[in-house]
Amino acid sequence: MRIGTVETRNRVFAAPMAGVTDKAFRILLHRMGCGLIVTEMASAKALTYSNRETFEILNLEEEKGPIAVQLFGSEPGIMAQGAKIAVGTGAAVVDINMGCPTPKIVKNGEGSALMRDVPLAAEIVKAVVEAVEVPVTVKMRKGWDEDTVNAVELALAVEEAGAAAVAVHGRTRDQFYSGSADWGIIEQVKKAVKIPVVGNGDIRSPEDARRMLDTTGCDAVMIARASMGNPWIFSRTIAYIEEGRVLPDPGWQEKLETAIEHLHLLVRFKGEKRGLLEMRKHLAWYTKGLRGAARLRDRINKIDNLEDLMQLLENLREEY
Ligand SMILES: Cc1cc2nc3c(=O)[nH]c(=O)nc-3n(C[C@H](O)[C@H](O)[C@H](O)COP(=O)(O)O)c2cc1C
């Protein structure tokens, strides 16, 4: 499908997840065939200050696209500057975060707070569209709370301001991640705008993705939490919705092989200490459902060097 001038590989997109969809994970996601991959959110303001950690998010070297860089911020001029920097590092798409519910972000008027200020949200999109040649997209929620559901209004405003697509997570800011996503709002947005609409929220299986496409009419789906420790959700969903093929879940051998590769990539990009630390949560996800998983996690969390962790994972792989 097309987002402005960008042709995505298919209709199954990897959602932005701070602390998860970093370079190491994105390399695995690309191999799973994701149509479009969105980076962790990056602060536009921090980019303009040349903040080293924020630039790390924008490191797209060696990655095969298309990759959308997600920016957050509340000042049109700074967002425009940040977008230029993101394009300079290889972003094929610039995505603007209007959905993050975290108090620390919202109190600065950023993330989902922009849903409460539609004119400013539109001004930001306009400034970014004028600043860069690549398509600009917006990721939003259903609304701020149940009394102020305004995804349709916001989607129309950002379309008018030049956005090339919108992604809609069917929860309000008030819900954070609780309750269930309202797919009805995705359908309403799809009916209202002409630009492509990406549906998001509670896709846990290829069948869920099919159902979201069918019931909402959205143009593509975006998966977040179900991909944690489970990047195969993408290859399986793509096979299912593009070719009608049902692929089995990978066995433990394959899961552990991928986990080992994930570990190598993390250590390569973030160094041994940080890589090991960050891998702990991924390993907890990869090994969910494995016999003795809780005890295994305890052992993993005590390991402080790559060699021992590799040994443990290799032994485990041989066991299966
Ligand atoms: C750990 C975590 C980090 C997230 N970080 C971001 C982010 O940086 N930007 C963003 O727009 N959404 C972020 N999200 C929201 C997801 O992209 C997605 O909208 C939400 O999880 C609903 O989709 P799901 O039901 O497939 O998980 C995050 C979600 C989680 C669980």
mmCIF file of C-alpha atoms and ligand atoms in Angstrom:
data_model
loop_
_atom_site.group_PDB
_atom_site.id
_atom_site.type_symbol
_atom_site.label_atom_id
_atom_site.label_comp_id
_atom_site.label_asym_id
_atom_site.label_seq_id
_atom_site.Cartn_x
_atom_site.Cartn_y
_atom_site.Cartn_z
ATOM 1 C CA MET A 1 0.000 0.000 0.000
ATOM 2 C CA ARG A 2 1.062 3.610 -0.442
ATOM 3 C CA ILE A 3 1.597 6.308 2.158
ATOM 4 C CA GLY A 4 2.161 9.439 0.133
ATOM 5 C CA THR A 5 5.195 8.667 -2.009
ATOM 6 C CA VAL A 6 6.233 5.607 0.020
ATOM 7 C CA GLU A 7 5.229 2.124 -1.044
ATOM 8 C CA THR A 8 5.047 -0.117 2.025
ATOM 9 C CA ARG A 9 5.901 -3.809 1.694
ATOM 10 C CA ASN A 10 2.422 -4.911 2.814
ATOM 11 C CA ARG A 11 -0.414 -3.933 5.185
ATOM 12 C CA VAL A 12 1.073 -5.194 8.447
ATOM 13 C CA PHE A 13 3.037 -2.543 10.336
ATOM 14 C CA ALA A 14 5.210 -2.684 13.458
ATOM 15 C CA ALA A 15 4.037 -0.130 16.031
ATOM 16 C CA PRO A 16 6.408 2.218 17.844
ATOM 17 C CA MET A 17 7.283 0.988 21.334
ATOM 18 C CA ALA A 18 9.670 2.965 23.528
ATOM 19 C CA GLY A 19 12.217 0.595 25.054
ATOM 20 C CA VAL A 20 11.288 -2.218 22.651
ATOM 21 C CA THR A 21 11.459 -1.318 18.943
ATOM 22 C CA ASP A 22 15.102 -0.318 19.014
ATOM 23 C CA LYS A 23 17.592 -1.044 16.256
ATOM 24 C CA ALA A 24 18.208 -4.657 17.329
ATOM 25 C CA PHE A 25 14.505 -5.510 17.348
ATOM 26 C CA ARG A 26 13.843 -3.607 14.127
ATOM 27 C CA ILE A 27 16.438 -5.713 12.309
ATOM 28 C CA LEU A 28 14.527 -8.836 13.380
ATOM 29 C CA LEU A 29 11.212 -7.224 12.465
ATOM 30 C CA HIS A 30 12.411 -6.388 8.984
ATOM 31 C CA ARG A 31 13.300 -10.021 8.464
ATOM 32 C CA MET A 32 9.766 -10.982 9.489
ATOM 33 C CA GLY A 33 8.558 -8.929 6.534
ATOM 34 C CA CYS A 34 6.910 -5.953 8.286
ATOM 35 C CA GLY A 35 5.318 -3.551 5.817
ATOM 36 C CA LEU A 36 6.515 -0.498 7.730
ATOM 37 C CA ILE A 37 8.455 -0.231 10.978
ATOM 38 C CA VAL A 38 8.141 2.735 13.322
ATOM 39 C CA THR A 39 10.991 3.657 15.681
ATOM 40 C CA GLU A 40 10.675 4.359 19.383
ATOM 41 C CA MET A 41 9.457 7.900 19.942
ATOM 42 C CA ALA A 42 12.192 10.538 19.878
ATOM 43 C CA SER A 43 11.973 14.005 21.402
ATOM 44 C CA ALA A 44 12.183 16.653 18.674
ATOM 45 C CA LYS A 45 13.522 19.131 21.213
ATOM 46 C CA ALA A 46 16.298 16.758 22.316
ATOM 47 C CA LEU A 47 17.272 16.322 18.661
ATOM 48 C CA THR A 48 17.685 20.034 18.249
ATOM 49 C CA TYR A 49 20.014 19.958 21.301
ATOM 50 C CA SER A 50 22.002 17.119 19.687
ATOM 51 C CA ASN A 51 21.195 14.833 22.616
ATOM 52 C CA ARG A 52 23.287 11.677 22.150
ATOM 53 C CA GLU A 53 20.714 9.198 23.477
ATOM 54 C CA THR A 54 17.984 10.621 21.272
ATOM 55 C CA PHE A 55 20.250 10.410 18.235
ATOM 56 C CA GLU A 56 20.717 6.734 19.037
ATOM 57 C CA ILE A 57 16.994 6.249 18.291
ATOM 58 C CA LEU A 58 17.579 7.803 14.870
ATOM 59 C CA ASN A 59 20.448 5.531 13.931
ATOM 60 C CA LEU A 60 18.995 3.692 10.938
ATOM 61 C CA GLU A 61 22.339 2.592 9.448
ATOM 62 C CA GLU A 62 22.317 -0.866 7.841
ATOM 63 C CA GLU A 63 18.546 -1.106 8.264
ATOM 64 C CA LYS A 64 16.387 -1.914 5.329
ATOM 65 C CA GLY A 65 13.285 0.179 5.076
ATOM 66 C CA PRO A 66 10.875 1.583 5.006
ATOM 67 C CA ILE A 67 11.331 3.002 8.498
ATOM 68 C CA ALA A 68 9.205 5.752 9.984
ATOM 69 C CA VAL A 69 10.838 7.865 12.681
ATOM 70 C CA GLN A 70 8.378 8.905 15.352
ATOM 71 C CA LEU A 71 8.793 12.338 16.915
ATOM 72 C CA PHE A 72 7.088 13.847 19.927
ATOM 73 C CA GLY A 73 6.884 17.483 20.857
ATOM 74 C CA SER A 74 4.452 20.362 21.040
ATOM 75 C CA GLU A 75 6.185 23.235 19.261
ATOM 76 C CA PRO A 76 5.661 23.428 15.492
ATOM 77 C CA GLY A 77 9.056 25.017 14.768
ATOM 78 C CA ILE A 78 10.973 22.504 16.850
ATOM 79 C CA MET A 79 9.007 19.603 15.405
ATOM 80 C CA ALA A 80 9.890 20.871 11.923
ATOM 81 C CA GLN A 81 13.583 21.043 12.835
ATOM 82 C CA GLY A 82 13.448 17.579 14.399
ATOM 83 C CA ALA A 83 11.777 16.212 11.277
ATOM 84 C CA LYS A 84 14.564 17.584 9.068
ATOM 85 C CA ILE A 85 17.128 15.864 11.282
ATOM 86 C CA ALA A 86 15.162 12.594 11.142
ATOM 87 C CA VAL A 87 15.019 12.698 7.355
ATOM 88 C CA GLY A 88 18.736 13.412 7.301
ATOM 89 C CA THR A 89 19.343 10.141 9.109
ATOM 90 C CA GLY A 90 17.239 8.136 6.655
ATOM 91 C CA ALA A 91 13.602 8.307 7.803
ATOM 92 C CA ALA A 92 11.307 7.317 4.920
ATOM 93 C CA VAL A 93 8.326 8.682 6.845
ATOM 94 C CA VAL A 94 8.034 11.095 9.784
ATOM 95 C CA ASP A 95 5.368 10.053 12.274
ATOM 96 C CA ILE A 96 4.037 12.429 14.912
ATOM 97 C CA ASN A 97 3.087 11.055 18.316
ATOM 98 C CA MET A 98 -0.347 12.231 19.446
ATOM 99 C CA GLY A 99 -1.113 9.179 21.538
ATOM 100 C CA CYS A 100 1.438 8.789 24.323
ATOM 101 C CA PRO A 101 -0.475 8.829 27.642
ATOM 102 C CA THR A 102 2.536 9.108 30.005
ATOM 103 C CA PRO A 103 2.084 11.962 32.536
ATOM 104 C CA LYS A 104 5.662 13.164 31.996
ATOM 105 C CA ILE A 105 4.932 13.693 28.277
ATOM 106 C CA VAL A 106 1.365 14.923 28.618
ATOM 107 C CA LYS A 107 2.234 17.599 31.159
ATOM 108 C CA ASN A 108 4.399 19.253 28.501
ATOM 109 C CA GLY A 109 1.462 19.333 26.098
ATOM 110 C CA GLU A 110 3.006 16.486 24.054
ATOM 111 C CA GLY A 111 1.743 13.044 22.999
ATOM 112 C CA SER A 112 -1.964 12.518 23.641
ATOM 113 C CA ALA A 113 -2.264 16.039 25.111
ATOM 114 C CA LEU A 114 -2.340 17.206 21.488
ATOM 115 C CA MET A 115 -5.734 15.532 21.137
ATOM 116 C CA ARG A 116 -7.017 18.314 23.415
ATOM 117 C CA ASP A 117 -5.654 21.032 21.160
ATOM 118 C CA VAL A 118 -6.670 20.204 17.600
ATOM 119 C CA PRO A 119 -5.594 23.592 16.108
ATOM 120 C CA LEU A 120 -2.079 23.170 17.553
ATOM 121 C CA ALA A 121 -1.949 19.537 16.376
ATOM 122 C CA ALA A 122 -2.819 20.700 12.854
ATOM 123 C CA GLU A 123 -0.257 23.514 13.042
ATOM 124 C CA ILE A 124 2.450 21.003 13.978
ATOM 125 C CA VAL A 125 1.554 18.757 11.048
ATOM 126 C CA LYS A 126 1.569 21.722 8.671
ATOM 127 C CA ALA A 127 4.996 22.867 9.881
ATOM 128 C CA VAL A 128 6.465 19.379 9.549
ATOM 129 C CA VAL A 129 4.925 18.804 6.107
ATOM 130 C CA GLU A 130 6.432 22.087 4.917
ATOM 131 C CA ALA A 131 9.839 21.170 6.350
ATOM 132 C CA VAL A 132 10.359 17.743 4.783
ATOM 133 C CA GLU A 133 9.819 15.991 1.465
ATOM 134 C CA VAL A 134 8.873 12.618 2.964
ATOM 135 C CA PRO A 135 5.300 11.704 3.944
ATOM 136 C CA VAL A 136 4.185 12.819 7.403
ATOM 137 C CA THR A 137 1.836 10.621 9.422
ATOM 138 C CA VAL A 138 0.086 10.951 12.781
ATOM 139 C CA LYS A 139 -0.508 8.295 15.442
ATOM 140 C CA MET A 140 -3.421 9.116 17.703
ATOM 141 C CA ARG A 141 -5.834 7.620 20.179
ATOM 142 C CA LYS A 142 -9.639 7.553 20.241
ATOM 143 C CA GLY A 143 -9.688 10.766 22.264
ATOM 144 C CA TRP A 144 -8.586 12.129 25.632
ATOM 145 C CA ASP A 145 -11.423 10.474 27.583
ATOM 146 C CA GLU A 146 -14.877 9.034 26.908
ATOM 147 C CA ASP A 147 -16.427 12.512 27.153
ATOM 148 C CA THR A 148 -14.115 14.000 24.545
ATOM 149 C CA VAL A 149 -13.817 11.348 21.830
ATOM 150 C CA ASN A 150 -12.475 13.305 18.845
ATOM 151 C CA ALA A 151 -10.329 11.027 16.678
ATOM 152 C CA VAL A 152 -12.524 11.822 13.655
ATOM 153 C CA GLU A 153 -12.162 15.576 14.185
ATOM 154 C CA LEU A 154 -8.395 15.304 14.694
ATOM 155 C CA ALA A 155 -7.959 12.994 11.698
ATOM 156 C CA LEU A 156 -9.845 15.444 9.457
ATOM 157 C CA ALA A 157 -7.772 18.348 10.760
ATOM 158 C CA VAL A 158 -4.414 16.646 10.207
ATOM 159 C CA GLU A 159 -5.518 15.425 6.771
ATOM 160 C CA GLU A 160 -6.307 19.019 5.868
ATOM 161 C CA ALA A 161 -2.886 20.034 7.246
ATOM 162 C CA GLY A 162 -1.166 17.601 4.893
ATOM 163 C CA ALA A 163 -0.790 14.298 6.780
ATOM 164 C CA ALA A 164 -0.359 11.335 4.434
ATOM 165 C CA ALA A 165 -1.916 8.747 6.775
ATOM 166 C CA VAL A 166 -3.188 8.338 10.320
ATOM 167 C CA ALA A 167 -2.870 5.440 12.736
ATOM 168 C CA VAL A 168 -5.640 5.116 15.316
ATOM 169 C CA HIS A 169 -5.303 3.249 18.613
ATOM 170 C CA GLY A 170 -8.858 2.599 19.789
ATOM 171 C CA ARG A 171 -8.342 3.616 23.426
ATOM 172 C CA THR A 172 -8.673 6.975 25.116
ATOM 173 C CA ARG A 173 -5.755 8.564 26.956
ATOM 174 C CA ASP A 174 -7.651 7.921 30.179
ATOM 175 C CA GLN A 175 -7.598 4.200 29.510
ATOM 176 C CA PHE A 176 -3.821 4.039 29.095
ATOM 177 C CA TYR A 177 -3.574 0.339 28.119
ATOM 178 C CA SER A 178 -6.524 -0.994 30.139
ATOM 179 C CA GLY A 179 -9.923 -2.158 28.944
ATOM 180 C CA SER A 180 -10.250 -3.063 25.327
ATOM 181 C CA ALA A 181 -9.625 -1.093 22.162
ATOM 182 C CA ASP A 182 -12.709 0.262 20.417
ATOM 183 C CA TRP A 183 -12.370 -0.709 16.783
ATOM 184 C CA GLY A 184 -15.567 1.231 15.977
ATOM 185 C CA ILE A 185 -13.605 4.484 16.150
ATOM 186 C CA ILE A 186 -11.163 3.160 13.540
ATOM 187 C CA GLU A 187 -14.120 2.503 11.238
ATOM 188 C CA GLN A 188 -15.471 6.010 11.872
ATOM 189 C CA VAL A 189 -12.119 7.610 11.030
ATOM 190 C CA LYS A 190 -11.816 5.466 7.906
ATOM 191 C CA LYS A 191 -15.243 6.636 6.733
ATOM 192 C CA ALA A 192 -14.353 10.288 7.372
ATOM 193 C CA VAL A 193 -10.948 10.749 5.712
ATOM 194 C CA LYS A 194 -9.489 10.036 2.287
ATOM 195 C CA ILE A 195 -5.914 9.306 3.421
ATOM 196 C CA PRO A 196 -5.005 5.736 4.477
ATOM 197 C CA VAL A 197 -6.028 4.704 7.992
ATOM 198 C CA VAL A 198 -3.975 2.263 10.032
ATOM 199 C CA GLY A 199 -5.884 0.382 12.722
ATOM 200 C CA ASN A 200 -4.226 -0.395 16.038
ATOM 201 C CA GLY A 201 -5.142 -1.988 19.342
ATOM 202 C CA ASP A 202 -5.498 -5.523 20.685
ATOM 203 C CA ILE A 203 -4.358 -7.507 17.656
ATOM 204 C CA ARG A 204 -3.035 -10.705 19.210
ATOM 205 C CA SER A 205 -3.214 -13.112 16.278
ATOM 206 C CA PRO A 206 -3.314 -13.185 12.472
ATOM 207 C CA GLU A 207 -7.063 -13.826 12.751
ATOM 208 C CA ASP A 208 -7.483 -10.628 14.822
ATOM 209 C CA ALA A 209 -5.688 -8.669 12.093
ATOM 210 C CA ARG A 210 -8.000 -10.088 9.423
ATOM 211 C CA ARG A 211 -11.006 -9.218 11.574
ATOM 212 C CA MET A 212 -9.807 -5.643 12.095
ATOM 213 C CA LEU A 213 -9.299 -5.147 8.354
ATOM 214 C CA ASP A 214 -12.710 -6.627 7.580
ATOM 215 C CA THR A 215 -14.764 -4.924 10.273
ATOM 216 C CA THR A 216 -13.241 -1.448 10.188
ATOM 217 C CA GLY A 217 -12.262 -1.170 6.514
ATOM 218 C CA CYS A 218 -8.845 0.161 7.600
ATOM 219 C CA ASP A 219 -6.049 0.076 5.034
ATOM 220 C CA ALA A 220 -3.377 -1.511 7.218
ATOM 221 C CA VAL A 221 -2.947 -2.860 10.728
ATOM 222 C CA MET A 222 -0.321 -2.030 13.335
ATOM 223 C CA ILE A 223 0.771 -4.480 16.034
ATOM 224 C CA ALA A 224 2.591 -3.590 19.265
ATOM 225 C CA ARG A 225 2.419 -5.725 22.433
ATOM 226 C CA ALA A 226 1.737 -9.039 20.716
ATOM 227 C CA SER A 227 5.169 -8.776 19.063
ATOM 228 C CA MET A 228 7.110 -8.670 22.317
ATOM 229 C CA GLY A 229 9.217 -11.848 22.348
ATOM 230 C CA ASN A 230 7.120 -12.839 19.346
ATOM 231 C CA PRO A 231 8.304 -11.120 16.147
ATOM 232 C CA TRP A 232 6.802 -14.068 14.197
ATOM 233 C CA ILE A 233 3.387 -12.510 14.697
ATOM 234 C CA PHE A 234 4.337 -10.423 11.660
ATOM 235 C CA SER A 235 5.375 -13.211 9.272
ATOM 236 C CA ARG A 236 2.344 -15.244 10.348
ATOM 237 C CA THR A 237 -0.058 -12.317 9.955
ATOM 238 C CA ILE A 238 1.361 -11.352 6.562
ATOM 239 C CA ALA A 239 1.065 -14.951 5.301
ATOM 240 C CA TYR A 240 -2.494 -15.120 6.601
ATOM 241 C CA ILE A 241 -3.898 -11.878 5.286
ATOM 242 C CA GLU A 242 -1.909 -11.604 2.061
ATOM 243 C CA GLU A 243 -1.963 -15.289 1.031
ATOM 244 C CA GLY A 244 -4.545 -16.974 3.290
ATOM 245 C CA ARG A 245 -1.833 -19.292 4.649
ATOM 246 C CA VAL A 246 -1.843 -20.396 8.287
ATOM 247 C CA LEU A 247 1.728 -20.708 9.534
ATOM 248 C CA PRO A 248 2.374 -22.543 12.812
ATOM 249 C CA ASP A 249 3.865 -20.842 15.831
ATOM 250 C CA PRO A 250 7.634 -21.373 15.813
ATOM 251 C CA GLY A 251 8.964 -24.096 18.103
ATOM 252 C CA TRP A 252 11.257 -23.445 21.090
ATOM 253 C CA GLN A 253 14.364 -24.139 18.988
ATOM 254 C CA GLU A 254 13.535 -21.292 16.626
ATOM 255 C CA LYS A 255 12.396 -19.012 19.436
ATOM 256 C CA LEU A 256 15.650 -19.520 21.319
ATOM 257 C CA GLU A 257 17.753 -19.085 18.176
ATOM 258 C CA THR A 258 16.060 -15.748 17.555
ATOM 259 C CA ALA A 259 16.501 -14.750 21.207
ATOM 260 C CA ILE A 260 20.230 -15.526 20.915
ATOM 261 C CA GLU A 261 20.488 -13.401 17.801
ATOM 262 C CA HIS A 262 18.523 -10.617 19.494
ATOM 263 C CA LEU A 263 21.019 -10.702 22.357
ATOM 264 C CA HIS A 264 23.981 -10.464 19.957
ATOM 265 C CA LEU A 265 22.406 -7.497 18.173
ATOM 266 C CA LEU A 266 21.634 -5.687 21.430
ATOM 267 C CA VAL A 267 25.176 -6.159 22.705
ATOM 268 C CA ARG A 268 26.563 -5.036 19.364
ATOM 269 C CA PHE A 269 24.563 -1.806 19.357
ATOM 270 C CA LYS A 270 24.469 -0.992 23.083
ATOM 271 C CA GLY A 271 27.509 -2.691 24.575
ATOM 272 C CA GLU A 272 27.627 -5.709 26.889
ATOM 273 C CA LYS A 273 26.402 -4.133 30.112
ATOM 274 C CA ARG A 274 23.375 -2.331 28.705
ATOM 275 C CA GLY A 275 22.659 -5.042 26.159
ATOM 276 C CA LEU A 276 22.472 -7.703 28.884
ATOM 277 C CA LEU A 277 20.303 -5.562 31.083
ATOM 278 C CA GLU A 278 17.880 -4.702 28.299
ATOM 279 C CA MET A 279 17.778 -8.308 27.100
ATOM 280 C CA ARG A 280 16.308 -9.463 30.404
ATOM 281 C CA LYS A 281 12.824 -8.220 29.596
ATOM 282 C CA HIS A 282 12.993 -9.604 26.055
ATOM 283 C CA LEU A 283 14.056 -13.006 27.409
ATOM 284 C CA ALA A 284 11.162 -12.978 29.861
ATOM 285 C CA TRP A 285 8.868 -12.483 26.850
ATOM 286 C CA TYR A 286 10.624 -15.032 24.597
ATOM 287 C CA THR A 287 10.495 -17.731 27.272
ATOM 288 C CA LYS A 288 6.877 -17.168 28.341
ATOM 289 C CA GLY A 289 5.207 -20.562 28.411
ATOM 290 C CA LEU A 290 8.472 -22.483 28.618
ATOM 291 C CA ARG A 291 8.598 -25.146 31.362
ATOM 292 C CA GLY A 292 10.136 -23.612 34.507
ATOM 293 C CA ALA A 293 10.054 -20.117 32.984
ATOM 294 C CA ALA A 294 9.881 -18.287 36.328
ATOM 295 C CA ARG A 295 12.961 -20.079 37.698
ATOM 296 C CA LEU A 296 14.746 -19.534 34.426
ATOM 297 C CA ARG A 297 14.060 -15.800 34.585
ATOM 298 C CA ASP A 298 15.548 -15.634 38.069
ATOM 299 C CA ARG A 299 18.700 -17.321 36.789
ATOM 300 C CA ILE A 300 18.896 -15.045 33.759
ATOM 301 C CA ASN A 301 18.512 -11.937 35.889
ATOM 302 C CA LYS A 302 21.512 -12.899 38.002
ATOM 303 C CA ILE A 303 23.859 -13.267 35.039
ATOM 304 C CA ASP A 304 26.132 -10.300 34.411
ATOM 305 C CA ASN A 305 28.249 -11.374 31.467
ATOM 306 C CA LEU A 306 27.562 -12.303 27.871
ATOM 307 C CA GLU A 307 29.463 -15.583 27.935
ATOM 308 C CA ASP A 308 27.405 -17.090 30.762
ATOM 309 C CA LEU A 309 24.120 -15.928 29.287
ATOM 310 C CA MET A 310 25.033 -17.355 25.889
ATOM 311 C CA GLN A 311 25.965 -20.646 27.531
ATOM 312 C CA LEU A 312 22.646 -20.807 29.346
ATOM 313 C CA LEU A 313 20.666 -20.065 26.181
ATOM 314 C CA GLU A 314 22.681 -22.548 24.094
ATOM 315 C CA ASN A 315 22.138 -25.264 26.723
ATOM 316 C CA LEU A 316 18.445 -24.498 26.757
ATOM 317 C CA ARG A 317 18.284 -24.663 22.982
ATOM 318 C CA GLU A 318 20.011 -28.061 22.975
ATOM 319 C CA GLU A 319 17.470 -29.302 25.500
ATOM 320 C CA TYR A 320 14.644 -28.588 23.053
HETATM 321 C C1 LIG B 1 6.088 -0.635 26.054
HETATM 322 C C2 LIG B 1 5.283 0.207 25.104
HETATM 323 C C3 LIG B 1 5.861 1.332 24.551
HETATM 324 C C4 LIG B 1 5.133 2.138 23.666
HETATM 325 N N1 LIG B 1 5.750 3.225 23.089
HETATM 326 C C5 LIG B 1 5.080 3.955 22.164
HETATM 327 C C6 LIG B 1 5.726 5.026 21.473
HETATM 328 O O1 LIG B 1 6.904 5.313 21.671
HETATM 329 N N2 LIG B 1 4.989 5.729 20.583
HETATM 330 C C7 LIG B 1 3.666 5.440 20.312
HETATM 331 O O2 LIG B 1 3.043 6.100 19.488
HETATM 332 N N3 LIG B 1 3.051 4.424 20.945
HETATM 333 C C8 LIG B 1 3.719 3.670 21.837
HETATM 334 N N4 LIG B 1 3.091 2.611 22.432
HETATM 335 C C9 LIG B 1 1.706 2.277 22.040
HETATM 336 C C10 LIG B 1 1.670 1.212 20.945
HETATM 337 O O3 LIG B 1 2.318 1.663 19.766
HETATM 338 C C11 LIG B 1 0.227 0.800 20.597
HETATM 339 O O4 LIG B 1 -0.472 1.921 20.158
HETATM 340 C C12 LIG B 1 -0.541 0.196 21.796
HETATM 341 O O5 LIG B 1 0.279 -0.675 22.537
HETATM 342 C C13 LIG B 1 -1.774 -0.562 21.306
HETATM 343 O O6 LIG B 1 -1.437 -1.599 20.404
HETATM 344 P P1 LIG B 1 -1.360 -3.160 20.857
HETATM 345 O O7 LIG B 1 -2.691 -3.509 21.438
HETATM 346 O O8 LIG B 1 -1.027 -3.912 19.600
HETATM 347 O O9 LIG B 1 -0.303 -3.265 21.903
HETATM 348 C C14 LIG B 1 3.780 1.812 23.341
HETATM 349 C C15 LIG B 1 3.208 0.687 23.919
HETATM 350 C C16 LIG B 1 3.927 -0.118 24.792
HETATM 351 C C17 LIG B 1 3.270 -1.337 25.375
#
